[in-house]
Amino acid sequence: MPDNTSPKNAIEVRGLRKVYGGSKEMPPHEALKAVDLDIPQGSFFGLLGPNGAGKSTFINILAGLVNKSAGSASVWGFDIDKHPRNASAAIGVVPQEIVFDAFFTPREALELQAGMYGVPKAERRTEEILAAVGLLDKADAYARTLSGGMKRRLLVAKAMVHSPPILVLDEPTAGVDIALRQQLWDYVQELNEAGVTVVLTTHYLEEAEALCDRIAIINKGQVVANEETPTLLRRIDEKELDFVVDKALTTVPDELAGFRVELTGSNRFSVHYSPEVDQVNRVLDAVRAAGLHIVDLSTSEADLEDIFMQLTNEAAAEQAAGEA
Ligand code: ADP
């Protein structure tokens, strides 16, 4: 039995691959391509990636819901092949989809879940968990009478009944309004402060940025970045200034060479920059230094796809440099 009292990494994954399909009806599709990833114990870890990147596949393999094709993974020090029960008991997953039996009350739902995990009656924390997710006053209401946000909080509560050291939230805020999102995050942050390792999958950079101390970015089944949040933010050009100027441009002026610039029309261009590194002023000064007169200016958050592209290209360039 591995030592699982306090592993350095809550989750350790090496060369993890998943191929779906491969039959006549369904050509093979590689959803995970030899992923290596460590999730440190106690962290609030963001797994960020566009739809179809492989996030749910990754989570479901760890939770024992999907079989891997190759590689190894351990959860709280338990190898998922050798000790599958211990591994899945160490993880509480809050699923993406709301699946509910409408006839149980939140209290009954939690008691049933605790029973399923074999939590003895004396050790159950039903009241405490209901209070923490703000559902104590709905404890005896039928699940079908709960709002969408309440149902989602009940899912978090269900994932916590067996007090797992790792809580995984798979895209938990889709369709949850801002006030309830905040309440959900407050509770999850409290759990994290109490020592629970939290893994959050999302395709919102802002959400990951606000909550996670470390973020891994996954794109097309590959990890393209894995860093502490401030380090990652310094590296990505997440802001964009869109210029209309008085001159037609065919090339990027030398004065702007230090920025990532995209020509978007004859007298239009966008400058991507990292707010952690560059001040808007530096961009504006460079544009003026290039002798351009600004006719119009707007600002936007860079598209997440664009950021994934940037990081994927960087990762490919590094790999090519390493192989050369
Ligand atoms: P994400 O959670 O990042 O949106 P998924 O892990 O759900 O990504 O999906 C990764 C890829 O694997 C996608 O191309 C998806 O279509 C495919 N996929 C996921 N589940 C299955 C499945 N059960 N059968 C076949 N393909 C699947």
Short mmCIF file of C-alpha atoms and ligand atoms in Angstrom, two decimals:
data_model
loop_
_atom_site.label_atom_id
_atom_site.label_comp_id
_atom_site.label_asym_id
_atom_site.label_seq_id
_atom_site.Cartn_x
_atom_site.Cartn_y
_atom_site.Cartn_z
CA MET A 1 0.00 0.00 0.00
CA PRO A 2 1.57 3.35 -0.96
CA ASP A 3 2.07 6.02 1.64
CA ASN A 4 -0.93 8.23 1.14
CA THR A 5 -0.97 10.29 4.31
CA SER A 6 0.25 13.42 2.63
CA PRO A 7 1.61 13.03 -0.88
CA LYS A 8 3.60 15.88 -2.42
CA ASN A 9 1.37 15.79 -5.46
CA ALA A 10 -2.34 15.17 -5.14
CA ILE A 11 -2.32 13.94 -8.73
CA GLU A 12 0.56 12.62 -10.83
CA VAL A 13 0.12 11.68 -14.44
CA ARG A 14 2.73 10.32 -16.87
CA GLY A 15 2.37 9.65 -20.58
CA LEU A 16 -1.41 9.53 -20.30
CA ARG A 17 -3.11 8.73 -23.59
CA LYS A 18 -6.69 8.20 -24.59
CA VAL A 19 -7.86 7.07 -27.98
CA TYR A 20 -11.60 6.95 -28.57
CA GLY A 21 -13.14 4.91 -31.35
CA GLY A 22 -11.00 2.84 -33.67
CA SER A 23 -13.82 0.72 -35.02
CA LYS A 24 -15.21 0.66 -38.54
CA GLU A 25 -18.02 3.02 -37.56
CA MET A 26 -15.78 5.34 -35.61
CA PRO A 27 -12.25 6.23 -36.73
CA PRO A 28 -9.73 6.55 -33.87
CA HIS A 29 -9.49 9.93 -32.20
CA GLU A 30 -6.63 10.72 -29.85
CA ALA A 31 -8.19 12.86 -27.10
CA LEU A 32 -5.08 12.83 -24.86
CA LYS A 33 -1.56 12.66 -26.31
CA ALA A 34 0.96 11.48 -23.73
CA VAL A 35 0.09 14.00 -21.03
CA ASP A 36 2.52 14.51 -18.11
CA LEU A 37 1.11 16.57 -15.27
CA ASP A 38 1.59 17.02 -11.52
CA ILE A 39 -1.05 18.74 -9.43
CA PRO A 40 0.55 19.82 -6.14
CA GLN A 41 -1.20 18.96 -2.91
CA GLY A 42 -3.13 21.91 -1.49
CA SER A 43 -3.18 23.86 -4.73
CA PHE A 44 -6.14 25.50 -6.44
CA PHE A 45 -5.32 24.20 -9.88
CA GLY A 46 -6.87 25.39 -13.13
CA LEU A 47 -7.10 23.11 -16.13
CA LEU A 48 -7.90 25.50 -18.91
CA GLY A 49 -8.65 24.66 -22.51
CA PRO A 50 -11.17 25.15 -25.31
CA ASN A 51 -14.08 22.77 -25.78
CA GLY A 52 -12.87 19.39 -26.98
CA ALA A 53 -9.33 19.89 -25.58
CA GLY A 54 -9.53 16.73 -23.48
CA LYS A 55 -10.25 18.18 -20.02
CA SER A 56 -13.22 15.94 -19.17
CA THR A 57 -11.43 12.89 -20.53
CA PHE A 58 -8.50 13.67 -18.21
CA ILE A 59 -10.76 14.12 -15.18
CA ASN A 60 -12.88 11.07 -15.95
CA ILE A 61 -9.81 8.83 -16.21
CA LEU A 62 -8.66 10.00 -12.76
CA ALA A 63 -12.12 9.45 -11.31
CA GLY A 64 -12.25 5.93 -12.75
CA LEU A 65 -15.08 6.71 -15.17
CA VAL A 66 -13.11 6.35 -18.42
CA ASN A 67 -10.38 3.77 -19.19
CA LYS A 68 -7.04 5.16 -20.34
CA SER A 69 -5.33 3.81 -23.45
CA ALA A 70 -1.76 4.13 -22.10
CA GLY A 71 0.36 5.79 -19.42
CA SER A 72 0.02 5.94 -15.66
CA ALA A 73 -1.79 8.06 -13.11
CA SER A 74 -1.91 8.23 -9.37
CA VAL A 75 -4.44 9.98 -7.18
CA TRP A 76 -3.37 10.82 -3.63
CA GLY A 77 -0.51 8.36 -3.99
CA PHE A 78 -2.77 5.55 -5.25
CA ASP A 79 -2.02 4.15 -8.68
CA ILE A 80 -5.33 4.04 -10.56
CA ASP A 81 -4.56 0.55 -11.94
CA LYS A 82 -3.30 -1.00 -8.70
CA HIS A 83 -5.61 0.69 -6.20
CA PRO A 84 -8.58 1.94 -8.23
CA ARG A 85 -10.98 2.11 -5.27
CA ASN A 86 -8.65 4.11 -3.05
CA ALA A 87 -7.85 6.39 -5.98
CA SER A 88 -11.46 7.19 -6.78
CA ALA A 89 -12.36 7.56 -3.09
CA ALA A 90 -9.71 10.30 -2.83
CA ILE A 91 -11.49 12.41 -5.43
CA GLY A 92 -14.87 14.10 -5.40
CA VAL A 93 -16.05 15.13 -8.85
CA VAL A 94 -18.66 17.79 -9.48
CA PRO A 95 -19.91 16.84 -12.93
CA GLN A 96 -20.67 19.22 -15.78
CA GLU A 97 -24.18 17.97 -16.33
CA ILE A 98 -26.89 18.35 -13.75
CA VAL A 99 -28.18 14.82 -13.20
CA PHE A 100 -30.76 14.48 -10.49
CA ASP A 101 -33.39 12.32 -9.04
CA ALA A 102 -36.12 14.90 -8.68
CA PHE A 103 -37.85 13.11 -5.81
CA PHE A 104 -35.14 13.33 -3.20
CA THR A 105 -34.65 16.29 -0.93
CA PRO A 106 -31.10 17.70 -0.59
CA ARG A 107 -30.82 16.05 2.84
CA GLU A 108 -31.86 12.67 1.46
CA ALA A 109 -29.59 13.05 -1.56
CA LEU A 110 -26.58 13.67 0.70
CA GLU A 111 -27.47 10.81 3.05
CA LEU A 112 -27.81 8.44 0.07
CA GLN A 113 -24.50 9.56 -1.38
CA ALA A 114 -22.80 9.11 2.02
CA GLY A 115 -24.29 5.63 2.22
CA MET A 116 -22.91 4.83 -1.24
CA TYR A 117 -19.44 5.78 -0.07
CA GLY A 118 -19.87 3.80 3.14
CA VAL A 119 -19.60 6.82 5.43
CA PRO A 120 -20.86 5.67 8.87
CA LYS A 121 -23.87 7.60 10.19
CA ALA A 122 -21.91 9.05 13.12
CA GLU A 123 -19.34 10.54 10.73
CA ARG A 124 -21.77 12.14 8.30
CA ARG A 125 -21.63 15.90 7.97
CA THR A 126 -24.94 16.45 6.21
CA GLU A 127 -26.01 19.55 8.15
CA GLU A 128 -22.59 21.16 7.98
CA ILE A 129 -22.29 20.62 4.22
CA LEU A 130 -25.83 21.86 3.55
CA ALA A 131 -25.10 25.00 5.56
CA ALA A 132 -21.80 25.55 3.76
CA VAL A 133 -23.42 25.49 0.32
CA GLY A 134 -26.32 27.68 1.49
CA LEU A 135 -28.99 24.98 1.23
CA LEU A 136 -29.96 24.46 4.86
CA ASP A 137 -33.32 26.19 4.38
CA LYS A 138 -33.98 23.92 1.37
CA ALA A 139 -32.83 20.76 3.15
CA ASP A 140 -36.27 19.18 2.95
CA ALA A 141 -37.48 20.55 -0.38
CA TYR A 142 -37.79 18.29 -3.42
CA ALA A 143 -34.83 18.63 -5.79
CA ARG A 144 -37.17 19.51 -8.65
CA THR A 145 -38.21 22.67 -6.83
CA LEU A 146 -34.60 23.93 -6.59
CA SER A 147 -33.25 26.57 -8.96
CA GLY A 148 -30.41 25.75 -11.36
CA GLY A 149 -27.84 27.38 -9.08
CA MET A 150 -29.11 25.48 -6.04
CA LYS A 151 -28.91 22.19 -7.94
CA ARG A 152 -25.33 22.94 -8.83
CA ARG A 153 -24.46 23.71 -5.22
CA LEU A 154 -26.10 20.43 -4.25
CA LEU A 155 -23.73 18.70 -6.71
CA VAL A 156 -20.75 20.28 -4.92
CA ALA A 157 -22.23 19.12 -1.62
CA LYS A 158 -22.63 15.56 -2.94
CA ALA A 159 -19.02 15.49 -4.11
CA MET A 160 -17.89 16.39 -0.57
CA VAL A 161 -19.87 13.88 1.53
CA HIS A 162 -16.96 11.42 1.84
CA SER A 163 -14.53 14.28 2.65
CA PRO A 164 -12.20 13.59 -0.27
CA PRO A 165 -8.83 15.39 -0.14
CA ILE A 166 -9.27 16.35 -3.81
CA LEU A 167 -12.28 18.16 -5.24
CA VAL A 168 -12.66 18.40 -9.00
CA LEU A 169 -15.07 20.88 -10.54
CA ASP A 170 -15.73 20.28 -14.22
CA GLU A 171 -16.94 23.55 -15.82
CA PRO A 172 -19.02 24.28 -12.74
CA THR A 173 -20.38 27.71 -13.55
CA ALA A 174 -22.04 27.20 -16.93
CA GLY A 175 -25.51 28.68 -16.53
CA VAL A 176 -25.00 29.85 -12.93
CA ASP A 177 -25.71 33.51 -12.26
CA ILE A 178 -23.06 35.84 -10.87
CA ALA A 179 -24.27 35.97 -7.26
CA LEU A 180 -24.48 32.20 -7.01
CA ARG A 181 -21.13 31.77 -8.72
CA GLN A 182 -19.60 33.96 -6.04
CA GLN A 183 -21.24 31.91 -3.30
CA LEU A 184 -19.99 28.70 -4.87
CA TRP A 185 -16.46 30.10 -5.12
CA ASP A 186 -16.51 31.32 -1.53
CA TYR A 187 -17.28 27.81 -0.35
CA VAL A 188 -14.73 26.17 -2.63
CA GLN A 189 -12.09 28.68 -1.51
CA GLU A 190 -12.86 27.88 2.12
CA LEU A 191 -12.39 24.18 1.39
CA ASN A 192 -9.09 24.96 -0.31
CA GLU A 193 -7.93 27.03 2.65
CA ALA A 194 -8.83 24.09 4.89
CA GLY A 195 -6.41 21.96 2.85
CA VAL A 196 -8.54 20.46 0.07
CA THR A 197 -6.77 20.33 -3.30
CA VAL A 198 -9.12 21.87 -5.86
CA VAL A 199 -8.97 21.20 -9.59
CA LEU A 200 -11.12 23.41 -11.74
CA THR A 201 -11.65 22.85 -15.45
CA THR A 202 -12.90 25.83 -17.37
CA HIS A 203 -12.69 27.55 -20.70
CA TYR A 204 -12.82 30.98 -19.07
CA LEU A 205 -9.37 32.48 -18.56
CA GLU A 206 -10.79 35.15 -16.25
CA GLU A 207 -12.27 32.59 -13.91
CA ALA A 208 -9.05 30.57 -13.73
CA GLU A 209 -7.06 33.80 -13.32
CA ALA A 210 -9.14 34.94 -10.36
CA LEU A 211 -9.16 31.64 -8.47
CA CYS A 212 -6.26 29.41 -9.35
CA ASP A 213 -2.73 29.62 -8.00
CA ARG A 214 -1.51 27.47 -10.85
CA ILE A 215 -2.86 26.96 -14.36
CA ALA A 216 -2.19 24.28 -16.95
CA ILE A 217 -3.41 24.90 -20.46
CA ILE A 218 -4.47 21.97 -22.54
CA ASN A 219 -5.15 22.14 -26.25
CA LYS A 220 -5.92 19.25 -28.61
CA GLY A 221 -4.95 16.69 -25.99
CA GLN A 222 -1.59 18.28 -25.13
CA VAL A 223 -0.44 20.39 -22.20
CA VAL A 224 0.94 23.57 -23.77
CA ALA A 225 1.63 25.49 -20.56
CA ASN A 226 1.76 24.71 -16.85
CA GLU A 227 2.80 27.56 -14.59
CA GLU A 228 2.00 29.59 -11.54
CA THR A 229 -0.79 31.98 -12.50
CA PRO A 230 1.24 35.25 -12.35
CA THR A 231 4.06 33.71 -14.43
CA LEU A 232 1.60 32.50 -17.03
CA LEU A 233 -0.17 35.85 -17.21
CA ARG A 234 3.10 37.65 -17.86
CA ARG A 235 3.68 35.33 -20.78
CA ILE A 236 0.36 35.66 -22.53
CA ASP A 237 -0.85 38.59 -24.52
CA GLU A 238 -4.34 38.62 -23.15
CA LYS A 239 -5.23 42.24 -23.96
CA GLU A 240 -5.73 43.78 -27.34
CA LEU A 241 -5.77 47.37 -28.61
CA ASP A 242 -7.44 47.83 -31.99
CA PHE A 243 -6.25 50.87 -33.94
CA VAL A 244 -7.58 52.77 -36.93
CA VAL A 245 -4.90 55.15 -38.24
CA ASP A 246 -4.61 57.80 -40.95
CA LYS A 247 -2.19 55.84 -43.15
CA ALA A 248 -2.37 52.62 -45.10
CA LEU A 249 0.13 50.07 -43.80
CA THR A 250 1.60 47.12 -45.68
CA THR A 251 4.11 46.09 -43.03
CA VAL A 252 4.38 46.48 -39.27
CA PRO A 253 6.38 49.66 -38.45
CA ASP A 254 9.75 49.00 -36.77
CA GLU A 255 8.69 50.99 -33.71
CA LEU A 256 6.07 48.29 -33.00
CA ALA A 257 8.44 45.37 -33.50
CA GLY A 258 8.49 44.65 -29.75
CA PHE A 259 4.78 43.80 -29.71
CA ARG A 260 2.68 41.14 -31.32
CA VAL A 261 0.92 43.09 -34.07
CA GLU A 262 -1.70 41.91 -36.52
CA LEU A 263 -2.61 43.95 -39.62
CA THR A 264 -6.39 43.71 -39.83
CA GLY A 265 -7.15 46.13 -42.72
CA SER A 266 -5.28 48.67 -44.83
CA ASN A 267 -5.31 51.26 -42.05
CA ARG A 268 -6.23 49.00 -39.17
CA PHE A 269 -4.15 46.86 -36.87
CA SER A 270 -4.33 45.18 -33.49
CA VAL A 271 -1.60 45.15 -30.86
CA HIS A 272 -1.65 42.24 -28.40
CA TYR A 273 0.01 42.79 -25.09
CA SER A 274 0.27 41.43 -21.58
CA PRO A 275 -1.08 43.88 -18.99
CA GLU A 276 1.33 42.29 -16.52
CA VAL A 277 4.29 43.52 -18.56
CA ASP A 278 3.25 46.43 -20.75
CA GLN A 279 1.45 49.60 -19.95
CA VAL A 280 -1.07 50.84 -22.48
CA ASN A 281 1.10 53.95 -22.65
CA ARG A 282 4.04 52.02 -24.04
CA VAL A 283 1.86 50.77 -26.88
CA LEU A 284 0.48 54.26 -27.58
CA ASP A 285 3.95 55.83 -27.48
CA ALA A 286 5.22 53.26 -29.99
CA VAL A 287 2.32 53.99 -32.35
CA ARG A 288 2.99 57.74 -32.15
CA ALA A 289 6.72 57.18 -32.59
CA ALA A 290 5.89 55.34 -35.82
CA GLY A 291 4.40 58.63 -37.08
CA LEU A 292 0.85 57.32 -37.08
CA HIS A 293 -2.13 59.48 -36.24
CA ILE A 294 -4.79 57.56 -34.32
CA VAL A 295 -8.26 57.97 -35.86
CA ASP A 296 -10.01 55.47 -33.63
CA LEU A 297 -9.08 53.12 -30.83
CA SER A 298 -10.83 50.32 -28.98
CA THR A 299 -9.73 47.70 -26.54
CA SER A 300 -10.74 44.10 -26.00
CA GLU A 301 -9.78 40.93 -24.20
CA ALA A 302 -7.89 38.69 -26.57
CA ASP A 303 -9.87 35.75 -27.73
CA LEU A 304 -8.99 32.62 -25.76
CA GLU A 305 -8.49 30.74 -29.02
CA ASP A 306 -5.84 33.29 -29.92
CA ILE A 307 -4.05 32.68 -26.61
CA PHE A 308 -4.14 28.91 -27.12
CA MET A 309 -2.73 29.46 -30.60
CA GLN A 310 0.05 31.64 -29.20
CA LEU A 311 0.99 29.08 -26.53
CA THR A 312 0.65 26.12 -28.89
CA ASN A 313 2.95 27.87 -31.39
CA GLU A 314 5.45 28.68 -28.64
CA ALA A 315 5.39 25.07 -27.44
CA ALA A 316 5.92 23.82 -31.02
CA ALA A 317 8.81 26.28 -31.56
CA GLU A 318 10.46 25.17 -28.30
CA GLN A 319 10.10 21.55 -29.29
CA ALA A 320 11.57 22.25 -32.74
CA ALA A 321 14.47 24.16 -31.13
CA GLY A 322 15.04 21.24 -28.75
CA GLU A 323 15.12 18.74 -31.59
CA ALA A 324 17.40 20.86 -33.81
P1 ADP B 1 -13.24 18.96 -23.06
O1 ADP B 1 -13.70 18.46 -21.73
O2 ADP B 1 -11.95 19.71 -22.99
O3 ADP B 1 -14.30 19.74 -23.79
P2 ADP B 1 -13.40 16.17 -23.88
O4 ADP B 1 -12.46 15.42 -23.01
O5 ADP B 1 -14.84 16.13 -23.57
O6 ADP B 1 -12.90 17.69 -23.97
O7 ADP B 1 -13.21 15.68 -25.38
C1 ADP B 1 -11.94 15.55 -26.01
C2 ADP B 1 -12.12 14.96 -27.39
O8 ADP B 1 -12.54 13.59 -27.29
C3 ADP B 1 -13.18 15.66 -28.22
O9 ADP B 1 -12.75 15.67 -29.57
C4 ADP B 1 -14.39 14.77 -28.06
O10 ADP B 1 -15.23 14.84 -29.19
C5 ADP B 1 -13.79 13.38 -27.93
N1 ADP B 1 -14.60 12.52 -27.06
C6 ADP B 1 -14.93 12.74 -25.78
N2 ADP B 1 -15.67 11.72 -25.28
C7 ADP B 1 -15.80 10.83 -26.28
C8 ADP B 1 -16.45 9.55 -26.40
N3 ADP B 1 -17.10 9.00 -25.39
N4 ADP B 1 -16.37 8.93 -27.60
C9 ADP B 1 -15.71 9.48 -28.63
N5 ADP B 1 -15.06 10.67 -28.59
C10 ADP B 1 -15.11 11.33 -27.43
#
